[in-house]
Amino acid sequence: MRAVRERGSYLLYLAPGALLVLAVVLVPFGMNVGISFTEWSGVGEPEWTGLDNYGRLLSDGTFWASFRHNLALVVAMAVLPTLAGLVVAATLVDYIGKHFGARQAAVLRACVYLPQVLPIAVAGIVWSWILAPKDGALNAALRALGLEALARNWLGDPDLALWSLMGVLLWMQLGYPVVIFMAGMSRLDPALHEAAELDGASWWGRFRHVTVPGLRPEIFVVLLTCTIAALKVFAPIYVLTRGGPAGATNVPAYYSFQNFFERTRVGYGAAIATVLTVLVLVLTAVFLRVQQRGER
Amino acid sequence: MPQRLIAAVVAALLVGVAGCGGSDEAADNTFKLWHFEGPDSAMGTAWAEAIKQFEASHPGVKVAFEEKGFEQIQKTGSLAVNSKDAPDLLEYPKGNATAGLLSKQGLLTDLSDEVAQRGWDKKLGPGVDTTARYDERGVMGSGQWFGIPNYAEYITVYYNKDMFDRQGLALPTTLDQLTAAMDRFVAAGITPLATAGQEYPAQQVLYQLALTKADRGWVDRYQRYTGDVDFHDTAWTYGATTFADWVRKGYLSRDSAGLKAEDMGLAFMQGKNPIMVSGTWWYGRLRAQVKDFQWVSARWPGMTAGSSGNMWVVPKAAKHKQYALDFIDITLSPAVQDKLRDAGGVAVAPGAAPAADPAIRQLNDDYRALRDADQLAFYPDWPVPGYYDVQVQAVQKLITGDADPRQVLDELAGPYREHVASIGK
């Protein structure tokens, strides 16, 4: 009886959070799924069309292209920042921290983290100036260095736009893994490094066999959160390219937005959003599963 | 006990959420007005004056004005109009995909009786009503009045006169002269045409080119679905192939594919390109910001993209419709219309005296000439919801050379046919 009572009082603490999740996540998601089975312009009565929107998705080239672009962005926002983050964090801790002092390392860490703090709209506008075709800073710099042949229309060329976007997103994203990994490294037992050093292990050997395995939980968290961020990326696309040129940088989240608000095909937009949500949920489940297995 | 507490928490939260709507009593004598014109723009200036006049003629009524953004109204305005907190009057984009959609859903007040009674139709003159009237399918051009426009806009050609003078060129009045002038600029190493592919400017240039071979029937078939549209007819083919030619000849830069309208405007204002083909909405800004060279605006030869400006609409759910109608009446008064015109706008019902500034007089005379000759052709992205985006992508491909004119016209045809097939559903 007492146990039941105690459980009741625990539930009480969970109630506000649960209610909020219900109100701002579960109910809207349920409504979104419901709307995805209809044809609806956003006003008036939705018309029930069953699985039509999903059937249409299967043969929609723009939708599949947007997913391919998303894979590239997973590389730019999750894979590369994780790899680069490990190297930068290790350099800051093992080299800068040891030879120049912890304060210098902290200042550099803050510099790398800065893009994470900048509002995306501001960062996006600044990058669109840097990458502007005629008098953008990047092309101007290339010209000044006598490398005019390398100057390009970075965001306006369909063959280059996705690569340029990946570069910007890598820059935006890098600070996050660096901070997490540096925190993780301070958790590692220094005795392991010392023992390896005594055994004659090189920096690379210690990095590979001590630091990286020790950071496994952090790496999982960073990969998971960055992959989810990459899948639902919207703001940088909106500010920098609006999915263009000619659809070269369109992603599902932006495509869904276009259908919701620009094409007034709310049902179809809801179907894209549903597929995206399911994909994120599945991926999260897989990640967590693999992580749990790794911990065991 | 815990259950009771949980119930109390849930009840408190629900009451809190419900309470966010605010009370209706407070809004009793408040006239809720939304528009998206900047305070320094011609329309913003004129409507600030209209608010002043409204307050003077309606003592005791509080005007609750909210400045919105165009995109905000375009994308989420329908939700606001559909809610019980709808404003009494708001500025709304015109066309089938916007005001037409709302009227079809029964969310807007039918203003036809008021139009006849207050004589607004006579004030506005013929042609302007096309974008104000919608039939039961939400298609513009006939049916009931659901909106009242009180300014107009059209595409015009802006010339940097100093750059023309330096090349010894007269300002063109025909397309051939324009082309010859652009050849001269290219030969001098100058890209003549400022444009932008990531937003509306480039698609409007393509449409302007098509319009040189079009007539009213062509425009009505395309915009009002009065007949079949062949995207490979003479006009469309001329538009797309000439645009591709212009790219090939260097009249406009391939780099413009990734540029926004703002980039185009800045390039013209900085004297980098001598020609800009764009809307009269740039006029006021050019007047304010271009100080180091002479510029003029001139009519595009032939039919021209343009229409009434955005409109006032009165939501069905509005609480003070009378105030809304009174306010519209004030914005159409000669005093407010003259104020709009003198601030660089295109007035639809100005007073008898012409503008003092000859350049503004020209801008307004050009509009009247277009309207009287029935040459306003609306905008290329109007016929289909989301067509703006389709056109941006198709024309970008024409600029980068990723598609030929035929493929681009096919891309435009697909969504158009799909939409036309669904009209009236």
XYZ file of C-alpha atoms in Angstrom:
721
model
C 0.000 0.000 0.000
C 2.834 2.321 0.930
C 4.645 1.470 -2.325
C 1.565 2.431 -4.339
C 1.326 5.684 -2.439
C 4.989 6.462 -3.073
C 4.619 5.719 -6.743
C 1.655 8.099 -6.792
C 3.712 10.916 -5.378
C 6.481 10.287 -7.952
C 3.897 10.503 -10.692
C 2.863 13.858 -9.321
C 6.310 15.254 -10.069
C 6.172 13.866 -13.586
C 2.712 15.265 -14.303
C 3.649 18.814 -15.428
C 6.376 17.539 -17.768
C 4.150 14.777 -19.098
C 1.352 17.239 -19.687
C 3.664 19.553 -21.597
C 5.001 16.699 -23.727
C 1.422 15.714 -24.418
C 0.409 19.249 -25.354
C 3.395 20.338 -27.433
C 4.715 17.042 -28.835
C 2.318 14.131 -28.819
C -0.968 15.839 -29.684
C 0.531 17.944 -32.525
C 2.362 14.875 -33.852
C -0.877 12.863 -33.781
C -2.652 15.694 -35.584
C 0.175 15.872 -38.119
C -0.171 12.153 -38.828
C -3.927 12.609 -39.162
C -3.518 15.518 -41.580
C -1.056 13.485 -43.657
C -3.981 11.253 -44.678
C -5.870 14.213 -46.114
C -5.728 16.716 -48.909
C -5.959 20.132 -47.298
C -5.106 23.687 -48.274
C -4.742 24.858 -44.675
C -8.174 26.427 -44.429
C -11.602 24.841 -44.764
C -12.343 21.161 -44.406
C -9.585 18.585 -45.037
C -10.554 15.854 -47.496
C -9.687 12.290 -46.453
C -7.465 10.642 -49.076
C -6.016 7.715 -47.144
C -2.475 6.796 -48.132
C -2.468 8.910 -51.305
C 0.109 11.368 -50.001
C 2.469 8.547 -49.057
C 1.977 6.885 -52.426
C 2.818 10.169 -54.071
C 5.968 10.540 -51.957
C 7.304 7.279 -53.362
C 7.365 8.656 -56.880
C 8.332 12.240 -56.009
C 11.846 12.844 -57.355
C 12.226 16.086 -55.370
C 11.508 14.238 -52.136
C 14.121 11.551 -52.780
C 16.649 14.116 -53.963
C 16.044 16.046 -50.739
C 16.883 12.886 -48.763
C 20.098 12.390 -50.723
C 21.095 15.951 -49.872
C 20.273 15.179 -46.272
C 22.757 12.293 -46.250
C 25.446 14.732 -47.397
C 24.460 17.021 -44.561
C 24.727 14.142 -42.060
C 28.333 13.819 -43.194
C 28.861 17.583 -42.823
C 27.040 17.989 -39.528
C 27.699 14.716 -37.714
C 30.499 12.575 -39.187
C 33.059 15.264 -40.046
C 32.491 17.398 -36.918
C 32.926 14.275 -34.767
C 36.191 13.307 -36.471
C 37.505 16.860 -36.587
C 36.203 17.491 -33.068
C 38.306 14.609 -31.710
C 41.443 15.941 -33.359
C 40.826 19.567 -32.310
C 39.936 18.587 -28.733
C 43.009 16.366 -28.419
C 45.221 19.108 -29.869
C 43.821 21.674 -27.443
C 44.203 19.413 -24.413
C 47.449 17.581 -25.236
C 49.342 20.276 -27.071
C 47.992 23.781 -26.455
C 46.955 23.029 -22.864
C 50.288 21.443 -21.978
C 52.632 23.831 -23.794
C 50.800 27.155 -23.589
C 48.543 26.765 -20.575
C 44.932 25.896 -19.831
C 43.768 29.484 -20.302
C 44.978 29.622 -23.907
C 43.256 26.312 -24.592
C 40.032 27.661 -23.071
C 40.176 30.804 -25.235
C 40.668 28.728 -28.378
C 37.844 26.396 -27.319
C 35.558 29.426 -26.955
C 36.552 30.599 -30.444
C 35.690 27.241 -31.950
C 32.407 27.222 -30.008
C 31.411 30.736 -31.071
C 29.426 29.709 -34.193
C 27.157 27.634 -31.949
C 26.205 30.744 -30.012
C 25.626 32.985 -33.046
C 22.017 33.148 -34.201
C 21.750 31.078 -37.378
C 20.145 33.961 -39.265
C 23.150 36.173 -38.515
C 25.700 33.474 -39.361
C 23.783 32.668 -42.552
C 23.714 36.249 -43.758
C 27.412 36.713 -43.003
C 28.244 33.542 -44.928
C 26.112 34.627 -47.857
C 28.287 37.770 -47.993
C 31.469 35.730 -47.740
C 30.346 33.384 -50.517
C 28.758 36.031 -52.761
C 29.816 35.469 -56.376
C 31.047 38.925 -57.429
C 32.497 40.700 -54.441
C 32.207 38.084 -51.711
C 35.083 37.910 -49.246
C 36.173 34.420 -50.308
C 36.444 35.261 -53.994
C 38.097 38.590 -53.152
C 40.647 36.749 -51.027
C 41.323 34.237 -53.798
C 41.807 37.094 -56.257
C 44.172 38.876 -53.888
C 46.245 35.703 -53.629
C 46.427 35.448 -57.409
C 44.116 32.427 -57.398
C 41.349 34.025 -59.452
C 40.894 30.781 -61.390
C 39.543 29.214 -58.185
C 36.890 31.913 -57.634
C 33.432 30.399 -58.001
C 29.745 31.140 -57.646
C 29.732 29.170 -54.413
C 26.031 29.175 -53.609
C 24.651 29.848 -57.083
C 26.212 26.931 -58.952
C 24.099 23.752 -58.627
C 27.263 21.589 -58.680
C 28.883 23.528 -55.861
C 26.060 24.798 -53.663
C 25.699 21.630 -51.575
C 29.466 21.463 -50.973
C 29.545 25.122 -49.950
C 26.630 24.545 -47.613
C 28.399 21.528 -46.112
C 31.435 23.702 -45.413
C 29.347 26.331 -43.644
C 27.515 23.704 -41.580
C 30.791 22.027 -40.583
C 31.989 25.428 -39.358
C 28.760 25.963 -37.420
C 28.755 22.515 -35.891
C 32.402 21.929 -34.928
C 32.356 23.727 -31.571
C 29.809 21.411 -30.035
C 31.824 18.147 -30.245
C 35.018 19.969 -29.281
C 33.469 21.177 -26.018
C 31.928 17.794 -25.233
C 35.135 15.899 -26.033
C 37.309 18.265 -23.998
C 34.981 17.756 -21.043
C 35.164 14.008 -21.657
C 38.960 14.044 -21.732
C 39.096 15.661 -18.314
C 37.113 12.670 -17.069
C 39.671 10.148 -18.378
C 42.130 8.794 -15.812
C 45.534 10.459 -16.496
C 47.240 7.304 -15.187
C 46.222 5.463 -18.360
C 47.996 8.022 -20.528
C 51.039 8.026 -18.273
C 51.246 4.246 -18.307
C 50.952 4.174 -22.094
C 53.628 6.868 -22.378
C 55.951 4.868 -20.141
C 55.353 1.875 -22.325
C 56.609 3.956 -25.224
C 53.301 4.681 -26.947
C 53.388 7.634 -29.365
C 50.830 10.486 -29.182
C 48.919 8.899 -32.037
C 48.982 5.505 -30.307
C 47.649 6.988 -27.076
C 45.028 8.974 -28.951
C 43.866 5.871 -30.801
C 44.025 3.336 -27.997
C 43.342 5.415 -24.893
C 41.559 8.692 -25.705
C 39.114 7.548 -28.390
C 37.913 4.372 -26.599
C 37.613 6.383 -23.377
C 35.402 8.927 -25.116
C 33.015 6.328 -26.481
C 29.932 7.564 -24.571
C 30.578 11.175 -25.643
C 31.130 10.124 -29.254
C 27.785 8.317 -29.243
C 25.952 11.283 -27.797
C 27.564 13.700 -30.257
C 26.891 11.457 -33.253
C 23.286 10.933 -32.232
C 22.417 14.545 -31.517
C 24.300 15.840 -34.573
C 22.659 13.287 -36.870
C 19.231 14.304 -35.619
C 20.166 17.971 -36.067
C 21.298 17.187 -39.630
C 18.090 15.361 -40.481
C 15.882 18.203 -39.366
C 18.134 21.012 -40.621
C 16.099 23.946 -41.876
C 17.272 27.407 -40.842
C 20.679 27.493 -42.627
C 19.018 26.270 -45.838
C 16.311 28.906 -45.511
C 18.783 31.718 -44.960
C 21.489 30.672 -47.422
C 19.910 29.001 -50.451
C 16.149 28.456 -50.032
C 16.756 24.945 -51.312
C 18.282 26.217 -54.561
C 19.759 26.729 -57.000
C 17.341 24.571 -58.917
C 16.665 22.374 -55.884
C 20.336 21.441 -55.390
C 20.225 22.000 -51.625
C 16.631 21.115 -50.820
C 16.156 18.932 -47.721
C 13.013 17.186 -46.375
C 12.407 19.729 -43.595
C 12.532 22.609 -46.078
C 10.507 20.685 -48.663
C 7.879 20.039 -46.020
C 7.822 23.766 -45.167
C 7.427 24.628 -48.855
C 4.416 22.351 -49.113
C 2.869 23.629 -45.897
C 3.166 27.341 -46.476
C 4.022 28.042 -50.093
C 2.149 25.406 -52.059
C -0.727 25.189 -49.561
C -0.510 21.385 -49.815
C -0.692 20.878 -46.084
C -1.564 17.160 -46.246
C 1.465 16.420 -48.397
C 3.718 18.541 -46.195
C 2.422 16.623 -43.165
C 3.264 13.312 -44.871
C 6.862 14.461 -45.435
C 7.091 15.631 -41.806
C 5.731 12.297 -40.600
C 8.245 10.295 -42.625
C 11.039 12.502 -41.328
C 9.906 12.069 -37.712
C 9.646 8.300 -38.064
C 13.125 8.208 -39.586
C 14.565 10.245 -36.704
C 12.841 7.997 -34.146
C 14.086 4.809 -35.800
C 17.600 6.154 -36.057
C 17.568 7.228 -32.407
C 16.359 3.781 -31.341
C 19.103 2.090 -33.362
C 21.773 4.391 -31.950
C 20.662 3.837 -28.370
C 20.543 0.086 -28.932
C 24.047 0.004 -30.334
C 25.271 2.208 -27.515
C 23.722 -0.035 -24.853
C 25.268 -3.078 -26.480
C 28.629 -1.289 -26.523
C 28.361 -0.497 -22.824
C 27.614 -4.092 -21.970
C -4.772 12.736 -2.121
C -2.211 12.510 -4.935
C -5.008 11.903 -7.436
C -6.781 14.991 -6.197
C -3.586 16.974 -6.439
C -2.954 15.716 -9.959
C -6.470 16.711 -10.914
C -5.883 20.161 -9.421
C -2.597 20.581 -11.334
C -4.226 19.467 -14.581
C -7.153 21.816 -14.013
C -4.826 24.713 -13.198
C -2.767 24.077 -16.336
C -5.839 23.844 -18.526
C -7.247 27.046 -17.090
C -3.872 28.679 -17.666
C -3.808 27.572 -21.302
C -7.396 28.693 -21.862
C -6.657 32.014 -20.208
C -3.967 32.836 -22.780
C -6.618 33.851 -25.287
C -7.293 37.112 -23.465
C -10.673 38.585 -22.829
C -13.013 39.863 -25.504
C -14.394 42.622 -23.336
C -11.155 44.591 -23.431
C -11.288 44.598 -27.224
C -14.785 45.990 -27.300
C -14.021 49.397 -28.727
C -10.720 48.535 -30.284
C -10.245 48.486 -34.051
C -7.667 45.783 -34.844
C -5.653 46.616 -37.951
C -2.752 44.661 -39.504
C -0.533 45.580 -42.431
C 2.961 44.760 -43.617
C 4.222 48.012 -45.169
C 7.350 49.513 -43.629
C 6.776 52.829 -41.831
C 8.960 54.714 -44.365
C 7.398 53.219 -47.489
C 4.845 55.178 -49.517
C 2.015 52.964 -48.285
C 3.224 52.997 -44.681
C 3.338 56.812 -44.736
C -0.137 57.094 -46.242
C -1.724 54.625 -43.885
C -0.206 56.256 -40.825
C -2.051 59.364 -42.010
C -5.232 57.310 -42.500
C -4.985 56.020 -38.916
C -4.707 59.614 -37.711
C -7.786 60.633 -39.695
C -9.696 57.572 -38.512
C -8.970 58.385 -34.857
C -10.096 61.968 -35.415
C -13.380 60.892 -37.014
C -14.039 58.054 -34.531
C -13.497 59.499 -31.061
C -13.347 56.858 -28.376
C -12.213 54.102 -30.742
C -8.724 52.808 -30.119
C -6.758 51.683 -33.195
C -4.704 48.608 -32.304
C -2.267 48.546 -35.216
C 0.137 45.619 -35.592
C 2.925 45.771 -38.148
C 3.390 42.334 -39.716
C 5.882 41.030 -42.260
C 4.788 40.173 -45.795
C 5.958 36.568 -45.458
C 4.253 36.273 -42.089
C 0.894 37.278 -43.575
C 1.432 35.288 -46.762
C 2.269 32.095 -44.890
C 0.186 32.263 -41.738
C -2.417 34.963 -42.426
C -5.010 32.344 -43.327
C -4.698 30.842 -39.829
C -5.292 34.261 -38.268
C -8.267 34.968 -40.520
C -9.653 31.556 -39.616
C -9.459 32.180 -35.856
C -11.758 34.010 -33.485
C -8.948 36.483 -32.813
C -8.956 37.671 -36.417
C -8.195 41.368 -36.899
C -10.992 43.643 -38.117
C -9.014 44.604 -41.200
C -5.784 43.376 -42.706
C -3.652 43.871 -45.778
C -3.554 40.620 -47.710
C -1.795 39.429 -50.893
C -4.022 39.300 -53.950
C -4.451 36.428 -56.377
C -6.066 33.008 -56.622
C -3.653 31.254 -54.290
C -4.059 33.782 -51.478
C -7.175 36.012 -51.276
C -8.977 33.664 -53.710
C -8.362 30.668 -51.466
C -9.732 32.489 -48.404
C -12.794 33.740 -50.262
C -13.522 30.237 -51.556
C -13.445 28.951 -47.980
C -15.920 31.618 -46.870
C -13.444 33.329 -44.545
C -13.721 36.818 -46.037
C -16.573 39.326 -45.921
C -18.296 39.952 -49.258
C -17.853 43.690 -49.770
C -19.911 44.003 -52.996
C -22.828 45.954 -51.483
C -20.476 48.344 -49.742
C -18.494 48.839 -52.963
C -21.640 49.866 -54.828
C -22.949 52.011 -52.001
C -19.729 53.920 -51.346
C -18.815 54.097 -55.040
C -15.405 52.476 -54.568
C -15.602 50.771 -57.960
C -15.941 54.142 -59.690
C -13.015 55.524 -57.731
C -10.745 52.632 -58.606
C -11.610 52.617 -62.316
C -11.779 49.621 -64.656
C -9.196 46.846 -64.638
C -8.198 47.305 -60.999
C -11.138 45.197 -59.860
C -9.733 42.008 -61.468
C -7.679 41.199 -58.386
C -10.447 42.276 -56.008
C -13.236 40.008 -57.254
C -13.352 36.245 -56.904
C -15.882 33.694 -58.070
C -17.051 30.711 -56.047
C -13.998 28.705 -57.208
C -11.720 31.415 -55.785
C -10.660 32.495 -59.282
C -10.085 36.215 -59.748
C -11.699 38.477 -62.334
C -15.415 37.977 -61.689
C -17.854 37.375 -58.869
C -18.023 39.215 -55.561
C -15.676 41.853 -54.165
C -13.597 40.361 -51.372
C -10.833 42.946 -51.199
C -10.202 46.618 -51.843
C -6.848 47.631 -53.314
C -5.720 51.188 -52.782
C -2.410 51.359 -54.559
C -0.952 49.764 -57.662
C 2.376 48.377 -58.831
C 3.925 47.293 -62.084
C 7.200 46.224 -63.594
C 9.256 49.032 -65.001
C 12.739 49.416 -66.443
C 15.197 51.430 -64.385
C 18.085 52.980 -66.317
C 21.301 54.414 -64.934
C 21.326 57.496 -67.158
C 24.947 58.376 -66.424
C 26.177 54.976 -67.592
C 24.101 55.306 -70.781
C 25.553 58.773 -71.363
C 29.095 57.507 -70.933
C 28.487 54.944 -73.693
C 26.864 57.627 -75.862
C 23.577 55.691 -75.760
C 20.061 57.100 -75.850
C 17.549 55.525 -73.455
C 15.777 52.689 -75.311
C 12.081 52.760 -76.074
C 11.817 49.437 -77.927
C 13.082 45.956 -77.202
C 15.449 46.169 -80.190
C 16.972 49.366 -78.850
C 17.279 47.780 -75.417
C 19.068 44.793 -76.947
C 21.407 47.026 -78.976
C 22.237 49.023 -75.849
C 22.985 45.841 -73.923
C 25.344 44.717 -76.745
C 27.248 47.973 -76.372
C 27.610 47.500 -72.620
C 28.806 43.921 -73.050
C 31.394 45.118 -75.574
C 32.557 47.635 -72.971
C 32.966 44.847 -70.408
C 29.893 45.797 -68.383
C 27.119 43.311 -67.528
C 24.081 45.407 -68.445
C 21.197 43.779 -66.567
C 21.034 43.509 -62.780
C 18.892 40.531 -61.830
C 18.562 37.746 -59.281
C 17.658 34.089 -59.756
C 17.026 33.047 -56.179
C 13.953 35.266 -55.891
C 11.350 36.902 -58.133
C 13.423 39.183 -60.428
C 14.644 36.644 -63.020
C 11.252 34.950 -63.473
C 9.688 38.358 -64.000
C 12.190 39.110 -66.775
C 11.249 35.849 -68.501
C 7.558 36.700 -68.140
C 8.139 40.225 -69.483
C 9.832 38.739 -72.551
C 6.913 36.347 -73.099
C 4.482 39.245 -72.694
C 6.016 41.080 -75.663
C 4.287 38.428 -77.825
C 1.115 38.204 -75.720
C -2.294 39.836 -75.630
C -5.158 40.071 -73.121
C -6.582 36.725 -74.213
C -3.219 35.005 -73.562
C -2.934 36.595 -70.128
C -6.517 35.681 -69.200
C -6.092 32.065 -70.317
C -2.957 31.783 -68.190
C -4.072 33.773 -65.154
C -7.833 33.219 -65.069
C -8.087 29.776 -66.704
C -10.356 31.063 -69.460
C -8.902 28.615 -71.984
C -6.121 26.134 -72.695
C -2.543 27.222 -72.019
C 0.190 25.949 -74.318
C 3.560 26.408 -72.679
C 5.248 25.892 -76.046
C 3.315 28.584 -77.893
C 5.007 31.563 -79.545
C 4.967 33.782 -76.472
C 6.329 31.309 -73.914
C 8.899 29.961 -76.378
C 10.033 33.480 -77.239
C 10.291 34.329 -73.531
C 12.396 31.299 -72.622
C 14.646 31.246 -75.700
C 15.290 35.002 -75.546
C 16.105 34.735 -71.847
C 18.579 31.918 -72.609
C 20.043 34.101 -75.383
C 20.446 36.981 -72.960
C 22.383 34.702 -70.622
C 24.538 33.411 -73.491
C 25.304 36.920 -74.725
C 26.251 38.045 -71.239
C 23.412 40.539 -70.810
C 22.944 39.046 -67.371
C 25.478 37.178 -65.302
C 25.393 33.426 -64.748
C 26.349 34.278 -61.179
C 22.924 35.824 -60.687
C 21.375 32.343 -60.241
C 22.178 32.429 -56.522
C 21.417 36.107 -55.907
C 18.455 37.568 -54.048
C 16.325 40.563 -55.043
C 18.225 42.682 -52.521
C 21.529 41.850 -54.287
C 20.007 42.966 -57.581
C 18.808 46.247 -56.095
C 22.178 46.927 -54.453
C 24.063 46.182 -57.687
C 21.922 48.731 -59.529
C 22.124 51.294 -56.730
C 25.910 50.919 -56.591
C 26.141 51.566 -60.328
C 27.464 48.098 -61.169
C 24.779 47.380 -63.763
C 23.076 50.091 -65.822
C 19.655 48.378 -66.196
C 17.225 46.803 -63.742
C 13.861 45.350 -64.746
C 11.742 45.213 -61.602
C 8.734 46.521 -59.766
C 7.681 50.025 -58.806
C 8.178 48.902 -55.199
C 11.863 49.821 -55.724
C 11.039 53.374 -56.735
C 10.872 54.998 -53.304
C 14.074 53.337 -52.165
C 15.991 54.356 -55.274
C 14.832 57.943 -54.765
C 16.000 57.883 -51.183
C 19.320 56.108 -51.650
C 20.761 56.801 -55.109
C 22.688 60.034 -54.768
C 25.656 59.704 -57.115
C 24.029 59.134 -60.498
C 20.959 60.106 -62.492
C 18.385 57.413 -63.073
C 14.999 57.164 -64.718
C 12.190 54.645 -64.903
C 10.545 53.815 -68.222
C 7.741 51.547 -69.367
C 8.524 48.081 -70.664
C 7.384 47.951 -74.299
C 4.070 46.089 -74.495
C 2.045 44.279 -71.856
C 3.528 44.496 -68.415
C 3.378 42.462 -65.251
C 1.480 44.501 -62.734
C -1.815 44.886 -60.962
C -3.453 46.561 -58.084
C -1.356 46.379 -54.974
C -2.160 44.124 -52.063
C -5.641 44.607 -50.682
C -7.593 45.305 -47.567
C -9.708 42.301 -46.640
C -12.262 42.059 -43.834
C -12.293 38.634 -42.157
C -15.725 37.028 -41.689
C -14.838 36.757 -38.003
C -14.033 40.488 -37.640
C -15.785 42.089 -34.693
C -15.932 45.675 -35.985
C -16.672 45.502 -39.686
C -18.050 49.034 -39.755
C -14.736 50.448 -38.537
C -12.940 48.407 -41.201
C -15.141 49.811 -43.968
C -14.741 53.372 -42.678
C -10.975 52.918 -42.640
C -10.912 51.621 -46.223
C -12.935 54.653 -47.240
C -10.368 56.946 -45.651
C -7.457 55.237 -47.438
C -9.252 55.878 -50.739
C -9.761 59.582 -49.991
C -7.858 61.997 -52.254
C -5.818 63.352 -49.334
C -4.454 59.938 -48.326
C -4.028 58.818 -51.952
C -2.059 61.977 -52.768
C 0.126 61.386 -49.752
C 0.827 57.839 -50.978
C 1.658 59.105 -54.473
C 3.893 61.939 -53.270
C 5.863 59.466 -51.163
C 6.745 57.536 -54.346
C 3.801 55.126 -54.576
C 1.350 54.489 -57.399
C -2.041 55.870 -56.354
C -5.254 54.321 -57.677
C -7.631 57.163 -56.768
C -5.570 60.376 -56.533
C -6.980 63.892 -56.277
C -7.358 66.191 -59.260
C -3.978 67.928 -58.905
C -1.032 66.022 -60.432
C 2.119 65.275 -58.451
C 4.497 68.200 -58.108
C 7.566 66.034 -58.789
C 7.836 65.298 -62.547
C 9.429 61.861 -61.985
C 6.578 60.772 -59.715
C 4.100 62.204 -62.206
C 5.715 60.033 -64.898
C 5.539 56.921 -62.703
C 1.819 57.474 -62.053
C 1.085 58.467 -65.671
C 2.738 55.254 -66.872
C 0.451 53.279 -64.582
C -2.660 55.039 -65.873
C -1.550 54.446 -69.469
C -1.093 50.729 -68.745
C -4.429 50.492 -66.957
C -6.348 52.437 -69.600
C -4.863 50.309 -72.403
C -5.729 47.164 -70.401
C -2.080 46.068 -70.435
C -1.593 44.938 -66.847
C -0.698 41.249 -66.927
C -0.501 40.363 -63.176
C 2.530 38.329 -62.041
C 3.905 35.077 -63.425
C 3.595 33.034 -60.229
C -0.056 33.795 -59.497
C -1.989 31.030 -61.198
C -0.776 28.131 -59.021
C -0.137 27.952 -55.251
C 3.597 27.506 -54.756
C 4.327 28.397 -58.381
C 6.796 31.066 -57.251
C 9.099 28.344 -56.122
C 8.644 26.265 -59.277
C 9.503 29.299 -61.380
C 12.533 30.208 -59.290
C 13.970 26.729 -59.789
C 13.149 26.521 -63.498
C 14.617 29.941 -64.315
C 17.704 29.225 -62.204
C 18.356 26.271 -64.480
C 18.043 28.545 -67.488
C 20.641 30.874 -65.982
C 23.114 28.157 -65.041
C 22.575 26.322 -68.322
C 21.327 23.177 -66.574
C 18.205 23.071 -68.711
C 17.309 24.334 -72.173
C 14.276 26.552 -72.827
C 12.127 23.597 -73.831
C 12.860 21.692 -70.622
C 12.236 24.823 -68.561
C 8.829 25.336 -70.173
C 7.998 21.673 -69.506
C 8.854 22.246 -65.853
C 6.477 25.201 -65.742
C 3.714 23.292 -67.512
C 3.552 20.304 -65.097
C 2.382 21.966 -61.856
C 0.175 24.364 -63.840
C -1.772 21.548 -65.506
C -2.020 19.658 -62.233
C -3.476 22.708 -60.490
C -5.907 23.602 -63.253
C -7.232 20.031 -63.150
C -7.985 20.434 -59.441
C -9.775 23.816 -59.605
C -13.311 23.817 -58.346
C -12.737 20.676 -56.305
